[in-house]
Short mmCIF file of C-alpha atoms in Angstrom, two decimals:
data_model
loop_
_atom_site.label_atom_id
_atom_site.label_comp_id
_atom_site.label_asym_id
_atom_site.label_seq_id
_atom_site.Cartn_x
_atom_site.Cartn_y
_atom_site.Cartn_z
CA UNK C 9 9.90 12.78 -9.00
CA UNK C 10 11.98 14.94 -10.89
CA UNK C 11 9.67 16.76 -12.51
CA UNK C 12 11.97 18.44 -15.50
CA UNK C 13 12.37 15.18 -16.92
CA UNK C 14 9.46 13.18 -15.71
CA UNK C 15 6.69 13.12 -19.21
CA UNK C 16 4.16 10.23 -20.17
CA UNK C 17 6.59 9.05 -22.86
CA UNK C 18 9.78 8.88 -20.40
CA UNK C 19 9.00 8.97 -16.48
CA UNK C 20 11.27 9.82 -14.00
CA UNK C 21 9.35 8.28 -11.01
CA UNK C 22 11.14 6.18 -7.95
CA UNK C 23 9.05 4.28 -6.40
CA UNK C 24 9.88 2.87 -2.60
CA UNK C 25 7.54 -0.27 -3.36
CA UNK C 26 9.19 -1.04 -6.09
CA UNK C 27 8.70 -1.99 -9.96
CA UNK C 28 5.52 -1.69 -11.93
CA UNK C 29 5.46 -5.27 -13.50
CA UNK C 30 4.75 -4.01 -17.31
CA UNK C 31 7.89 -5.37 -18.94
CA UNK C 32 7.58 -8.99 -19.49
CA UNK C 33 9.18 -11.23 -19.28
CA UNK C 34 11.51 -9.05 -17.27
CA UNK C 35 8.92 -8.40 -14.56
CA UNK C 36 7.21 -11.41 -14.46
CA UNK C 37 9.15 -11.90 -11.00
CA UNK C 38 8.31 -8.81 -9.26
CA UNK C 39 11.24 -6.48 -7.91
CA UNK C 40 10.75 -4.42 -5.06
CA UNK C 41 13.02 -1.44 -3.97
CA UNK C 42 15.84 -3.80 -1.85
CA UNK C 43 16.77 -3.06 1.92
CA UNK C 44 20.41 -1.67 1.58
CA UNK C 45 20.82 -0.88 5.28
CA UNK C 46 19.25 -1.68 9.23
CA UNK C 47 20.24 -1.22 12.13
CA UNK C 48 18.66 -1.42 15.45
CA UNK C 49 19.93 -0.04 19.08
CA UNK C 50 18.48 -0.08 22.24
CA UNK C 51 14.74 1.87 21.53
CA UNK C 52 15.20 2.52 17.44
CA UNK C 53 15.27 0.87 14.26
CA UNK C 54 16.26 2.28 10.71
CA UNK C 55 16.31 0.92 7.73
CA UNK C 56 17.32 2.54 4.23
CA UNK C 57 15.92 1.12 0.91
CA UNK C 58 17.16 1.72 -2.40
CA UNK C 59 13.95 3.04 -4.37
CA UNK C 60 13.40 2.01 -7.63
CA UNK C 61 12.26 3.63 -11.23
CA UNK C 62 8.66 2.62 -11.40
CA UNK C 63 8.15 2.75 -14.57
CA UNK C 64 10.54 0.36 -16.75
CA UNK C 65 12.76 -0.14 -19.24
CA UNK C 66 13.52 3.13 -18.40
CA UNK C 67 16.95 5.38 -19.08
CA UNK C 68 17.22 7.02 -15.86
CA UNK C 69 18.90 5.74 -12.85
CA UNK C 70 17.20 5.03 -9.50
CA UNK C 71 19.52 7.49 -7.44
CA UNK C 72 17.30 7.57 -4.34
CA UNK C 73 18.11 6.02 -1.00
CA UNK C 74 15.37 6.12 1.39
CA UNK C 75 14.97 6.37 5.40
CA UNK C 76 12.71 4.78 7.89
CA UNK C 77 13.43 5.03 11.63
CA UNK C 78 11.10 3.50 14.02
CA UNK C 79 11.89 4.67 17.59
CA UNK C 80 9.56 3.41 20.85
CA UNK C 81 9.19 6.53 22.96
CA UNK C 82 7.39 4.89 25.94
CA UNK C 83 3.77 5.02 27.06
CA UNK C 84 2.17 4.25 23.19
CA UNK C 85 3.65 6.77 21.23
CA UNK C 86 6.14 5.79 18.68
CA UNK C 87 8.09 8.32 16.88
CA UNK C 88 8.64 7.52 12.44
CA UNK C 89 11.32 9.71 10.32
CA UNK C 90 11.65 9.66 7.19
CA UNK C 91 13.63 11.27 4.74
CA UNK C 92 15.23 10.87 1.51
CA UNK C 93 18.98 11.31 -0.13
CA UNK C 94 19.84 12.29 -3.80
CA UNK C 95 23.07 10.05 -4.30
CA UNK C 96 23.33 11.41 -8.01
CA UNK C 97 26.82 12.48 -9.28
CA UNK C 98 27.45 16.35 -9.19
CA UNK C 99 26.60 17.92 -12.59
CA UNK C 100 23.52 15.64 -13.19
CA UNK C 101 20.43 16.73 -14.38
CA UNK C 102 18.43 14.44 -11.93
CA UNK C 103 20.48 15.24 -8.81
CA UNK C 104 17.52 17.20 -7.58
CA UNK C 105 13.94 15.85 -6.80
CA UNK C 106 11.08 18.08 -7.06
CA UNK C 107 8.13 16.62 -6.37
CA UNK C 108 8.08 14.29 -3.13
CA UNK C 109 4.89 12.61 -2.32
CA UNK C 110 5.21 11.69 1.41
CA UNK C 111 3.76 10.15 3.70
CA UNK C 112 1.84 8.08 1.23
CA UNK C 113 0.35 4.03 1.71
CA UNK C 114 -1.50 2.36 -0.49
CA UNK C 115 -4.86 0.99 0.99
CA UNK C 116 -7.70 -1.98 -0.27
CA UNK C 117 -10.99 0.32 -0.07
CA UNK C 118 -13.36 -2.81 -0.18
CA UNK C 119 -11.54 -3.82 3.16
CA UNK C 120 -10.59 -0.89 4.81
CA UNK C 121 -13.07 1.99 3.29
CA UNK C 122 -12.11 4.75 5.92
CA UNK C 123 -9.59 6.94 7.34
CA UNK C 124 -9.82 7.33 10.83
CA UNK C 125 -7.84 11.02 12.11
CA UNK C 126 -7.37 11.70 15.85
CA UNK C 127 -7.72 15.16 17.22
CA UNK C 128 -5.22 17.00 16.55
CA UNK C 129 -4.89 19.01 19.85
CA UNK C 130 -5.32 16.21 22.36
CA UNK C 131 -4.17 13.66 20.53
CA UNK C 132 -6.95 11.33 20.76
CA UNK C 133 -8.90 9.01 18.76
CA UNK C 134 -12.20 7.96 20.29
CA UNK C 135 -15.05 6.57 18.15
CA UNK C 136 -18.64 8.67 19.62
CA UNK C 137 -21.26 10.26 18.25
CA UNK C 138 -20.42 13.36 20.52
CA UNK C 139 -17.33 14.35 18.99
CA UNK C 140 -19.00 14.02 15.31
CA UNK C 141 -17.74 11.29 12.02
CA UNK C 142 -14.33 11.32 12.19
CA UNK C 143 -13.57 9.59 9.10
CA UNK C 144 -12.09 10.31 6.07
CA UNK C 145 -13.43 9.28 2.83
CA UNK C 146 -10.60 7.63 0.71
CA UNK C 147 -10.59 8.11 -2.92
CA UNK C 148 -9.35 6.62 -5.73
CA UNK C 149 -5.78 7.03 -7.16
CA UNK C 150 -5.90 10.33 -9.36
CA UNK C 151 -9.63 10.64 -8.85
CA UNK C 152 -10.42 14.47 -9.09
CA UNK C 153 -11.68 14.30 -5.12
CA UNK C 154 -7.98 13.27 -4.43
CA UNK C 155 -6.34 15.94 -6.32
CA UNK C 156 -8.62 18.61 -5.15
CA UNK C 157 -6.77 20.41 -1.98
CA UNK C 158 -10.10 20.65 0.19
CA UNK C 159 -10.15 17.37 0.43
CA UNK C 160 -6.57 16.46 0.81
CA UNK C 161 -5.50 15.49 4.46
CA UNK C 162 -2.69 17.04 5.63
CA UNK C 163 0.05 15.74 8.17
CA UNK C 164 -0.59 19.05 10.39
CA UNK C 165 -3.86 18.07 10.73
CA UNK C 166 -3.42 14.60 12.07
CA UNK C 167 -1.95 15.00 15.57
CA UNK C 168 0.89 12.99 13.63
CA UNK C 169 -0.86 9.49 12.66
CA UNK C 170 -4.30 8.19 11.18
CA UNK C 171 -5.46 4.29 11.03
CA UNK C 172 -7.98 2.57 8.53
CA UNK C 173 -10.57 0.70 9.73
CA UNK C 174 -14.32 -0.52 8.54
CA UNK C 175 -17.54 -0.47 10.52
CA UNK C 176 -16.31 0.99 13.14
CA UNK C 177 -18.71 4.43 13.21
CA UNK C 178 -22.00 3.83 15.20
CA UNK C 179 -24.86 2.55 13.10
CA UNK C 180 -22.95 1.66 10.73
CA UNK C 181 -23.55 -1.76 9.14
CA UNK C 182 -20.73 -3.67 8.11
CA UNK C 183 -20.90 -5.64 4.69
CA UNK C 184 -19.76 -8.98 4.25
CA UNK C 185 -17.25 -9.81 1.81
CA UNK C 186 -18.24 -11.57 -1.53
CA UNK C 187 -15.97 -14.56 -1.76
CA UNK C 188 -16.04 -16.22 -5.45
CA UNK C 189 -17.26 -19.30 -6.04
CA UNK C 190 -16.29 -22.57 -7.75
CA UNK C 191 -18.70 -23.76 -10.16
CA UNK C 192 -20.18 -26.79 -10.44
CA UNK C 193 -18.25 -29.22 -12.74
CA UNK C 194 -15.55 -26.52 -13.29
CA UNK C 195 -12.67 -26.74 -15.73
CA UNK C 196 -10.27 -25.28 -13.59
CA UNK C 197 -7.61 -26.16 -15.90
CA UNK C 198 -9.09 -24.06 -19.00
CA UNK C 199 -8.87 -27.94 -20.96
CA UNK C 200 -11.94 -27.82 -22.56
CA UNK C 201 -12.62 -24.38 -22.80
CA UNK C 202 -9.83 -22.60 -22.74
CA UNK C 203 -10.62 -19.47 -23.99
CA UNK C 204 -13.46 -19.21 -21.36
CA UNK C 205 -12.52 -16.60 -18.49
CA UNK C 206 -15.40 -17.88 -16.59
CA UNK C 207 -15.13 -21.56 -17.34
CA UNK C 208 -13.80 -22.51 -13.32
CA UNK C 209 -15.17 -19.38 -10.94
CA UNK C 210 -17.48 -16.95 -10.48
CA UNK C 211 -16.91 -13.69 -8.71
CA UNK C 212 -19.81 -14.94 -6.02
CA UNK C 213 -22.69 -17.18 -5.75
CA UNK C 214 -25.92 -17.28 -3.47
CA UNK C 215 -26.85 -19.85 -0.90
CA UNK C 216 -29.28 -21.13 -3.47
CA UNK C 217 -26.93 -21.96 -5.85
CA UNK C 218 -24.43 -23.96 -3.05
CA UNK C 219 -27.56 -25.34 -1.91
CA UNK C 220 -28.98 -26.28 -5.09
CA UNK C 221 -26.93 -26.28 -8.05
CA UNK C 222 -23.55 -27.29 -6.21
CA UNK C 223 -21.34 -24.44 -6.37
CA UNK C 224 -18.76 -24.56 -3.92
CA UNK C 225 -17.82 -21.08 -1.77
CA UNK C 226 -14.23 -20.27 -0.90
CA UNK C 227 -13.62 -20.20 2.80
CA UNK C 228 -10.53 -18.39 4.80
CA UNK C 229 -9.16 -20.99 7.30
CA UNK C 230 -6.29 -20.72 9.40
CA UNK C 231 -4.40 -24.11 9.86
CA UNK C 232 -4.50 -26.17 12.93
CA UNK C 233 -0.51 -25.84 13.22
CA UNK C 234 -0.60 -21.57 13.39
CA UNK C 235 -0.24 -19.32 10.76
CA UNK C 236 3.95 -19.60 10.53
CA UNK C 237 4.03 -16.26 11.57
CA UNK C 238 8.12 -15.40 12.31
CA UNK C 239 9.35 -12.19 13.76
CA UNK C 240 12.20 -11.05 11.16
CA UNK C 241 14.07 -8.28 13.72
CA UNK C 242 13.76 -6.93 17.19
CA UNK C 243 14.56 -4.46 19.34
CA UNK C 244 17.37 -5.03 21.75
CA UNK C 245 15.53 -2.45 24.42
#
């Protein structure tokens, strides 16, 4: 961000993930911030993205090329850099950013509703009662409990990583996810009723209702021939 020109009316905020899709039809087809640059060599990767105004139309450039390097250390531990590089022209009045939020990642609570830290002298994350709740609460975006600094994690307080995980602290119960539900002689088409937002599925239904009143659950299924998984780039180590 830089934040002598960045104001509600005109931001100046590059974002690495991309385009907020706000403009249509010019978003409809989202844009992310493109890969520019990789390379990888015997135990490291990089990559550099070109990060992108987030907020759009917009009159600024997007003069920020970004850094990720991924090297393999040995024995678990693998080693991120990041940084970022002003390309603006000499003499402009955006060449400098002031504001750099970093590390950041963007997280579904209702999957993953904790952030689990490792000690930050040994190094170690073990889930026990002994060593006391190690998670984090997340918080919304902007919420005052984010902005507040007590309860802002710092990287020098994270023996250099964190991971986000659910039901993993003892006696805690996990909760099962609410998948929506088809309803029974649904319009999923909007024909008949088409200004009807609820006219083809409901966020969830009971076992009663499927049972009963034949609403029909969603269900995640993996096909018989594998997920299509395909590994993109590699390591030559």
């Amino acid at each position: 961000v830089a934040q002598h020109l960045n104001s509600p009316s005109h931001p100046f905020f590059i974002h690495q993930a991309g385009i907020y899709t706000k403009d249509s039809p010019y978003t409809d087809q989202s844009f992310f911030s493109p890969n520019v640059a990789r390379h990888c060599v015997n135990n490291t990767c990089s990559f550099i993205s070109w990060g992108q105004q987030a907020h759009v139309p917009t009159e600024y450039p997007s003069p920020a090329l970004i850094l990720n390097r991924y090297t393999n250390c040995g024995n678990g531990i693998i080693m991120y850099t990041h940084a970022i590089q002003n390309i603006a022209p000499k003499g402009a009045n955006y060449q400098r950013f002031t504001y750099l939020n970093v590390p950041w990642t963007g997280i579904r609570e209702s999957t993953l509703p904790d952030v689990i830290t490792p000690d930050p002298t040994t190094s170690t994350l073990t889930i026990d009662p002994a060593n006391g709740d190690v998670r984090t609460p997340i918080y919304g975006w902007g919420e005052p409990e984010e902005l507040a600094s007590a309860t802002t994690l710092r990287p020098g307080t994270t023996a250099g990583y964190t991971t986000f995980a659910s039901g993993v602290w003892p006696n805690k119960t996990a909760i099962q996810m609410d998948l929506p539900c088809i309803k029974p002689n649904s319009d999923c088409t909007n024909g008949a009723l088409p200004q009807d937002p609820d006219n083809c599925m409901v966020s969830n239904c009971s076992d009663a209702q499927i049972a009963a009143e034949g609403y029909e659950r969603m269900v995640f299924q993996v096909p018989s021939t594998g997920t299509h998984c395909q590994r993109r780039l590699h390591s030559t180590a």
